[in-house]
Amino acid sequence: MHGFEDWNLKAKKTFNATSNEVVLTVTEAGSLLGLSKDQMKAYVDKSGLTKVPIMRSVHRYLLLKSEIDEIVKNT
């Protein structure tokens, strides 16, 4: 039986399969930094991180893994 995969994870899988850049969902990035999803969204806006838009939604986006890795490395 397959585990549940939400829409953001499906979008991430498709993006990663077709791009040179690796991306994370907001929830995944937040967990790496010890932040909730809402806290991570505020952090993204405050820090000016790159938002990779997902078609058909203004509010959904993915984050570049390279930027998150750099933040984790520097903390």
CSV table of N, CA and C in Angstrom, one decimal:
chain,number,residue,atom,x,y,z
A,1,MET,N,0.8,-1.2,0.0
A,1,MET,CA,0.0,0.0,0.0
A,1,MET,C,0.9,1.2,0.0
A,2,HIS,N,0.5,2.2,-0.8
A,2,HIS,CA,1.3,3.5,-0.9
A,2,HIS,C,1.0,4.4,0.2
A,3,GLY,N,2.0,5.1,0.7
A,3,GLY,CA,1.8,6.2,1.7
A,3,GLY,C,1.1,7.4,1.1
A,4,PHE,N,0.5,8.2,1.9
A,4,PHE,CA,-0.1,9.4,1.5
A,4,PHE,C,0.9,10.4,1.0
A,5,GLU,N,0.7,11.0,-0.1
A,5,GLU,CA,1.6,12.0,-0.7
A,5,GLU,C,0.7,13.2,-1.1
A,6,ASP,N,0.9,14.3,-0.4
A,6,ASP,CA,0.1,15.5,-0.6
A,6,ASP,C,0.5,16.2,-1.9
A,7,TRP,N,-0.3,17.2,-2.3
A,7,TRP,CA,-0.1,17.8,-3.6
A,7,TRP,C,1.2,18.5,-3.7
A,8,ASN,N,1.7,19.1,-2.6
A,8,ASN,CA,3.0,19.8,-2.7
A,8,ASN,C,4.1,18.8,-2.9
A,9,LEU,N,4.0,17.6,-2.3
A,9,LEU,CA,5.1,16.6,-2.5
A,9,LEU,C,5.1,16.0,-4.0
A,10,LYS,N,3.9,15.9,-4.5
A,10,LYS,CA,3.8,15.5,-5.9
A,10,LYS,C,4.4,16.6,-6.9
A,11,ALA,N,4.1,17.8,-6.6
A,11,ALA,CA,4.7,18.9,-7.4
A,11,ALA,C,6.2,18.9,-7.2
A,12,LYS,N,6.7,18.7,-6.0
A,12,LYS,CA,8.1,18.7,-5.8
A,12,LYS,C,8.8,17.5,-6.6
A,13,LYS,N,8.2,16.3,-6.6
A,13,LYS,CA,8.7,15.2,-7.3
A,13,LYS,C,8.8,15.5,-8.8
A,14,THR,N,7.8,16.1,-9.3
A,14,THR,CA,7.7,16.4,-10.7
A,14,THR,C,8.8,17.5,-11.1
A,15,PHE,N,8.9,18.5,-10.3
A,15,PHE,CA,9.9,19.5,-10.5
A,15,PHE,C,11.3,19.0,-10.4
A,16,ASN,N,11.6,18.2,-9.4
A,16,ASN,CA,12.9,17.6,-9.2
A,16,ASN,C,13.3,16.7,-10.4
A,17,ALA,N,12.3,16.0,-11.0
A,17,ALA,CA,12.6,15.1,-12.1
A,17,ALA,C,12.9,15.9,-13.4
A,18,THR,N,12.5,17.1,-13.5
A,18,THR,CA,12.7,17.9,-14.7
A,18,THR,C,13.6,19.1,-14.6
A,19,SER,N,14.3,19.2,-13.5
A,19,SER,CA,15.1,20.4,-13.3
A,19,SER,C,16.5,20.1,-12.7
A,20,ASN,N,17.4,21.0,-12.9
A,20,ASN,CA,18.7,20.9,-12.4
A,20,ASN,C,18.8,21.3,-10.9
A,21,GLU,N,17.8,22.1,-10.5
A,21,GLU,CA,17.7,22.6,-9.1
A,21,GLU,C,16.9,21.6,-8.3
A,22,VAL,N,17.3,21.3,-7.1
A,22,VAL,CA,16.5,20.5,-6.2
A,22,VAL,C,15.7,21.4,-5.3
A,23,VAL,N,14.5,21.1,-5.0
A,23,VAL,CA,13.6,21.9,-4.2
A,23,VAL,C,13.0,21.1,-3.0
A,24,LEU,N,12.6,21.9,-2.1
A,24,LEU,CA,11.9,21.3,-0.9
A,24,LEU,C,10.5,22.0,-0.7
A,25,THR,N,9.6,21.3,-0.1
A,25,THR,CA,8.4,22.0,0.3
A,25,THR,C,8.6,22.9,1.5
A,26,VAL,N,7.7,23.8,1.8
A,26,VAL,CA,7.8,24.7,2.9
A,26,VAL,C,7.9,23.9,4.2
A,27,THR,N,7.1,22.8,4.3
A,27,THR,CA,7.1,22.0,5.5
A,27,THR,C,8.5,21.3,5.7
A,28,GLU,N,9.0,20.8,4.6
A,28,GLU,CA,10.3,20.1,4.7
A,28,GLU,C,11.4,21.1,5.1
A,29,ALA,N,11.4,22.2,4.5
A,29,ALA,CA,12.5,23.2,4.8
A,29,ALA,C,12.3,23.7,6.3
A,30,GLY,N,11.1,23.9,6.7
A,30,GLY,CA,10.9,24.3,8.1
A,30,GLY,C,11.4,23.2,9.1
A,31,SER,N,11.1,22.0,8.8
A,31,SER,CA,11.6,20.9,9.7
A,31,SER,C,13.1,20.9,9.8
A,32,LEU,N,13.8,21.2,8.7
A,32,LEU,CA,15.3,21.3,8.8
A,32,LEU,C,15.8,22.4,9.7
A,33,LEU,N,15.0,23.5,9.7
A,33,LEU,CA,15.3,24.6,10.5
A,33,LEU,C,14.7,24.7,11.9
A,34,GLY,N,13.8,23.7,12.2
A,34,GLY,CA,13.1,23.6,13.5
A,34,GLY,C,12.0,24.6,13.5
A,35,LEU,N,11.4,24.9,12.4
A,35,LEU,CA,10.2,25.8,12.4
A,35,LEU,C,9.0,25.1,11.9
A,36,SER,N,7.8,25.6,12.3
A,36,SER,CA,6.6,25.1,11.8
A,36,SER,C,6.4,25.7,10.4
A,37,LYS,N,5.4,25.2,9.7
A,37,LYS,CA,5.1,25.6,8.3
A,37,LYS,C,4.8,27.1,8.3
A,38,ASP,N,4.0,27.6,9.2
A,38,ASP,CA,3.6,29.0,9.3
A,38,ASP,C,4.9,29.9,9.6
A,39,GLN,N,5.7,29.4,10.5
A,39,GLN,CA,6.9,30.1,10.9
A,39,GLN,C,7.9,30.2,9.7
A,40,MET,N,7.9,29.1,8.9
A,40,MET,CA,8.8,29.0,7.8
A,40,MET,C,8.3,30.0,6.7
A,41,LYS,N,7.0,30.1,6.5
A,41,LYS,CA,6.5,31.0,5.5
A,41,LYS,C,6.9,32.5,5.9
A,42,ALA,N,6.8,32.8,7.1
A,42,ALA,CA,7.2,34.1,7.6
A,42,ALA,C,8.7,34.3,7.4
A,43,TYR,N,9.5,33.3,7.7
A,43,TYR,CA,10.9,33.4,7.5
A,43,TYR,C,11.3,33.6,6.1
A,44,VAL,N,10.6,32.9,5.2
A,44,VAL,CA,10.9,33.0,3.7
A,44,VAL,C,10.7,34.5,3.3
A,45,ASP,N,9.6,35.1,3.7
A,45,ASP,CA,9.3,36.4,3.3
A,45,ASP,C,10.3,37.4,4.0
A,46,LYS,N,10.6,37.2,5.2
A,46,LYS,CA,11.6,38.1,5.9
A,46,LYS,C,13.0,38.0,5.3
A,47,SER,N,13.4,36.8,4.9
A,47,SER,CA,14.7,36.6,4.4
A,47,SER,C,14.9,36.7,2.9
A,48,GLY,N,13.8,36.9,2.2
A,48,GLY,CA,13.8,37.0,0.8
A,48,GLY,C,14.3,35.8,0.0
A,49,LEU,N,14.0,34.6,0.5
A,49,LEU,CA,14.4,33.4,-0.1
A,49,LEU,C,13.7,33.2,-1.5
A,50,THR,N,14.3,32.5,-2.4
A,50,THR,CA,13.7,32.3,-3.7
A,50,THR,C,12.5,31.4,-3.6
A,51,LYS,N,11.4,31.8,-4.1
A,51,LYS,CA,10.1,31.0,-4.1
A,51,LYS,C,10.0,30.5,-5.5
A,52,VAL,N,9.9,29.2,-5.6
A,52,VAL,CA,9.7,28.5,-6.9
A,52,VAL,C,8.2,28.3,-7.0
A,53,PRO,N,7.5,29.1,-7.9
A,53,PRO,CA,6.0,29.0,-7.9
A,53,PRO,C,5.5,27.7,-8.5
A,54,ILE,N,4.4,27.3,-8.0
A,54,ILE,CA,3.7,26.1,-8.5
A,54,ILE,C,2.5,26.6,-9.3
A,55,MET,N,2.4,26.1,-10.5
A,55,MET,CA,1.3,26.6,-11.4
A,55,MET,C,-0.1,26.4,-10.7
A,56,ARG,N,-1.0,27.2,-11.1
A,56,ARG,CA,-2.4,27.1,-10.6
A,56,ARG,C,-2.6,27.6,-9.2
A,57,SER,N,-1.6,28.1,-8.5
A,57,SER,CA,-1.8,28.6,-7.2
A,57,SER,C,-0.8,29.7,-6.8
A,58,VAL,N,-1.4,30.8,-6.3
A,58,VAL,CA,-0.6,31.9,-5.9
A,58,VAL,C,0.1,31.7,-4.6
A,59,HIS,N,-0.5,30.9,-3.8
A,59,HIS,CA,0.0,30.7,-2.4
A,59,HIS,C,0.9,29.5,-2.2
A,60,ARG,N,1.0,28.7,-3.2
A,60,ARG,CA,1.9,27.5,-3.1
A,60,ARG,C,3.2,27.7,-3.8
A,61,TYR,N,4.3,27.3,-3.2
A,61,TYR,CA,5.6,27.5,-3.8
A,61,TYR,C,6.5,26.4,-3.2
A,62,LEU,N,7.6,26.2,-3.8
A,62,LEU,CA,8.7,25.3,-3.3
A,62,LEU,C,9.9,26.2,-3.1
A,63,LEU,N,10.8,25.7,-2.3
A,63,LEU,CA,12.0,26.5,-1.9
A,63,LEU,C,13.3,25.7,-2.5
A,64,LEU,N,14.3,26.5,-2.8
A,64,LEU,CA,15.5,25.9,-3.3
A,64,LEU,C,16.3,25.2,-2.2
A,65,LYS,N,16.6,23.9,-2.3
A,65,LYS,CA,17.3,23.2,-1.3
A,65,LYS,C,18.7,23.8,-1.1
A,66,SER,N,19.3,24.3,-2.1
A,66,SER,CA,20.7,24.9,-1.9
A,66,SER,C,20.6,26.1,-0.9
A,67,GLU,N,19.6,26.9,-1.0
A,67,GLU,CA,19.5,28.0,-0.1
A,67,GLU,C,19.2,27.6,1.4
A,68,ILE,N,18.4,26.5,1.5
A,68,ILE,CA,18.1,26.0,2.8
A,68,ILE,C,19.4,25.4,3.4
A,69,ASP,N,20.1,24.6,2.6
A,69,ASP,CA,21.3,24.0,3.1
A,69,ASP,C,22.3,25.0,3.5
A,70,GLU,N,22.4,26.1,2.9
A,70,GLU,CA,23.4,27.2,3.2
A,70,GLU,C,23.0,27.8,4.6
A,71,ILE,N,21.7,28.0,4.8
A,71,ILE,CA,21.2,28.5,6.1
A,71,ILE,C,21.5,27.5,7.2
A,72,VAL,N,21.2,26.2,7.0
A,72,VAL,CA,21.5,25.2,8.0
A,72,VAL,C,23.0,25.2,8.3
A,73,LYS,N,23.8,25.3,7.3
A,73,LYS,CA,25.3,25.2,7.5
A,73,LYS,C,25.8,26.4,8.3
A,74,ASN,N,25.1,27.6,8.1
A,74,ASN,CA,25.6,28.8,8.8
A,74,ASN,C,25.0,28.9,10.2
A,75,THR,N,24.1,28.0,10.6
A,75,THR,CA,23.5,28.2,12.0
A,75,THR,C,24.1,27.2,12.9
